[in-house]
Tab-separated table of C-alpha atoms (C1' of nucleotides) in Angstrom:
chain	number	residue	atom	x	y	z
A	1	MET	CA	105.208	111.371	115.670
A	2	THR	CA	102.050	111.295	113.659
A	3	LYS	CA	101.854	111.073	109.920
A	4	PHE	CA	100.343	114.469	109.920
A	5	ALA	CA	103.269	115.977	111.796
A	6	GLN	CA	105.762	114.380	109.448
A	7	GLN	CA	104.005	115.759	106.421
A	8	VAL	CA	103.878	119.211	107.915
A	9	LEU	CA	107.545	119.242	108.833
A	10	ALA	CA	108.507	117.971	105.412
A	11	VAL	CA	106.616	120.745	103.699
A	12	VAL	CA	107.886	123.471	105.970
A	13	SER	CA	111.502	122.392	105.682
A	14	ALA	CA	111.243	122.848	101.925
A	15	ILE	CA	110.436	126.537	102.093
A	16	PRO	CA	113.379	128.456	100.603
A	17	ILE	CA	115.103	131.372	102.275
A	18	GLY	CA	113.432	134.639	101.476
A	19	GLN	CA	110.092	133.028	100.862
A	20	VAL	CA	107.210	132.410	103.214
A	21	SER	CA	104.176	130.198	103.366
A	22	THR	CA	100.975	130.247	105.340
A	23	TYR	CA	99.464	127.787	107.757
A	24	LYS	CA	96.742	127.208	105.214
A	25	ILE	CA	99.144	126.461	102.379
A	26	VAL	CA	101.195	124.119	104.523
A	27	ALA	CA	98.068	122.300	105.580
A	28	ASP	CA	97.084	122.031	101.950
A	29	LEU	CA	100.419	120.742	100.717
A	30	SER	CA	100.527	118.266	103.563
A	31	GLY	CA	97.320	116.700	102.399
A	32	TYR	CA	95.218	117.960	105.288
A	33	PRO	CA	93.488	121.012	103.830
A	34	ARG	CA	91.515	121.879	106.927
A	35	SER	CA	94.219	121.517	109.511
A	36	ALA	CA	95.694	124.981	109.403
A	37	ARG	CA	95.286	125.329	113.096
A	38	ALA	CA	96.847	121.990	113.848
A	39	VAL	CA	99.838	122.995	111.736
A	40	GLY	CA	100.601	125.723	114.224
A	41	LEU	CA	100.513	123.230	117.048
A	42	VAL	CA	102.932	120.889	115.337
A	43	LEU	CA	105.392	123.675	114.674
A	44	LYS	CA	105.164	124.842	118.224
A	45	LYS	CA	105.716	121.410	119.583
A	46	ASN	CA	108.437	120.106	117.281
A	47	LYS	CA	111.967	120.031	118.634
A	48	PHE	CA	113.730	120.648	115.355
A	49	HIS	CA	113.163	124.328	115.018
A	50	PHE	CA	115.534	126.456	113.002
A	51	LEU	CA	117.716	127.795	115.772
A	52	SER	CA	118.556	124.844	117.931
A	53	ASN	CA	118.976	122.032	115.461
A	54	GLY	CA	121.822	121.585	113.048
A	55	ARG	CA	120.437	118.943	110.755
A	56	LYS	CA	116.710	118.984	110.468
A	57	LYS	CA	116.312	122.747	110.367
A	58	ILE	CA	112.636	123.433	110.243
A	59	PRO	CA	112.164	127.099	109.409
A	60	CYS	CA	108.962	127.565	111.338
A	61	HIS	CA	109.428	131.316	111.172
A	62	ARG	CA	108.701	131.201	107.457
A	63	VAL	CA	105.139	130.151	108.131
A	64	ILE	CA	102.789	133.068	108.607
A	65	LYS	CA	99.078	133.760	108.548
A	66	SER	CA	97.157	133.930	105.308
A	67	ASN	CA	96.544	137.662	105.688
A	68	GLY	CA	100.238	138.470	105.890
A	69	GLN	CA	100.433	138.894	109.625
A	70	ILE	CA	103.217	137.171	111.440
A	71	GLY	CA	101.284	134.782	113.631
A	72	GLY	CA	102.812	133.272	116.730
A	73	PHE	CA	106.170	131.808	117.573
A	74	SER	CA	107.246	129.590	120.440
A	75	LEU	CA	110.501	131.481	120.837
A	76	GLY	CA	108.788	134.828	120.836
A	77	PHE	CA	107.200	137.208	118.447
A	78	GLU	CA	110.233	139.471	118.189
A	79	LYS	CA	112.478	136.555	117.375
A	80	LYS	CA	110.288	135.578	114.477
A	81	LYS	CA	110.258	139.073	113.049
A	82	GLN	CA	113.987	139.295	113.459
A	83	LEU	CA	114.585	136.065	111.595
A	84	LEU	CA	112.308	137.037	108.747
A	85	HIS	CA	113.923	140.407	108.438
A	86	PHE	CA	117.293	138.746	108.454
A	87	GLU	CA	116.226	136.746	105.420
A	88	GLY	CA	115.382	139.835	103.488
A	89	LEU	CA	111.696	140.311	104.163
A	90	ILE	CA	110.348	143.720	104.997
A	91	ILE	CA	108.048	143.860	107.989
A	92	LYS	CA	105.839	146.787	108.789
A	93	ASN	CA	103.145	146.958	111.418
A	94	ASN	CA	103.567	143.268	112.116
A	95	ARG	CA	102.863	142.465	108.513
A	96	ILE	CA	105.026	141.315	105.626
A	97	ASN	CA	105.304	143.680	102.703
A	98	ASN	CA	104.103	142.141	99.449
A	99	PHE	CA	103.939	138.753	101.045
A	100	GLU	CA	101.750	137.578	98.184
A	101	GLN	CA	104.774	137.774	95.936
A	102	LYS	CA	106.973	135.813	98.311
A	103	LEU	CA	104.611	132.961	98.916
A	104	TYR	CA	105.805	129.440	98.538
A	105	TYR	CA	103.150	127.172	97.120
A	106	LYS	CA	104.864	124.057	95.971
B	1	DA	C1'	87.385	108.581	127.452
B	2	DG	C1'	85.891	113.505	127.684
B	3	DT	C1'	86.991	118.197	127.320
B	4	DA	C1'	89.324	122.393	126.473
B	5	DA	C1'	92.414	125.198	124.045
B	6	DG	C1'	95.683	126.387	120.281
B	7	DG	C1'	101.477	129.935	116.272
B	8	DC	C1'	94.244	129.367	112.052
B	9	DG	C1'	90.742	130.328	108.187
B	10	DG	C1'	86.686	131.981	106.034
B	11	DG	C1'	82.340	134.161	105.930
B	12	DC	C1'	79.554	137.841	107.026
B	13	DA	C1'	78.065	142.276	109.194
C	1	DG	C1'	89.590	148.592	107.974
C	2	DT	C1'	87.238	146.132	112.479
C	3	DG	C1'	84.880	142.370	115.116
C	4	DC	C1'	82.212	138.102	115.846
C	5	DC	C1'	81.224	133.330	115.145
C	6	DC	C1'	81.709	128.723	113.637
C	7	DG	C1'	84.359	124.971	111.718
C	8	DC	C1'	88.547	122.452	111.680
C	9	DC	C1'	92.480	118.814	113.536
C	10	DT	C1'	95.685	117.825	117.026
C	11	DT	C1'	97.613	117.923	121.609
C	12	DA	C1'	97.372	118.318	126.795
C	13	DC	C1'	95.318	117.173	130.991
DNA sequence: AGTAAGGCGGGCA
DNA sequence: GTGCCCGCCTTAC
């Protein structure tokens, strides 16, 4: 695993339930401000996603696009929406309601 | 080692 | 609101 990937996973795993972050923010907090796109790749590729791992739970579903849209998900778009909704977020037209107020920055 | 493509972002029309 | 284009970093082949 690359340093970059480790940083990304560390940041993402710190996002609290009920909050979300964006690929941009994660990239920023990881110390690679222009790697938003690469962040998506790491999340897609990592084996420790929220559902199938008991210890390292990486809540990749809490990472969305900077415009409030959901973005992609390796386990499927619907699954991501479902998980977010389950954590109390309201989703309408593939977009999070008031996501600005639920953003995790640090 | 080269190249293409990806869970993206920002700027501008 | 839409769409297009260019830049970005990493992975896959």
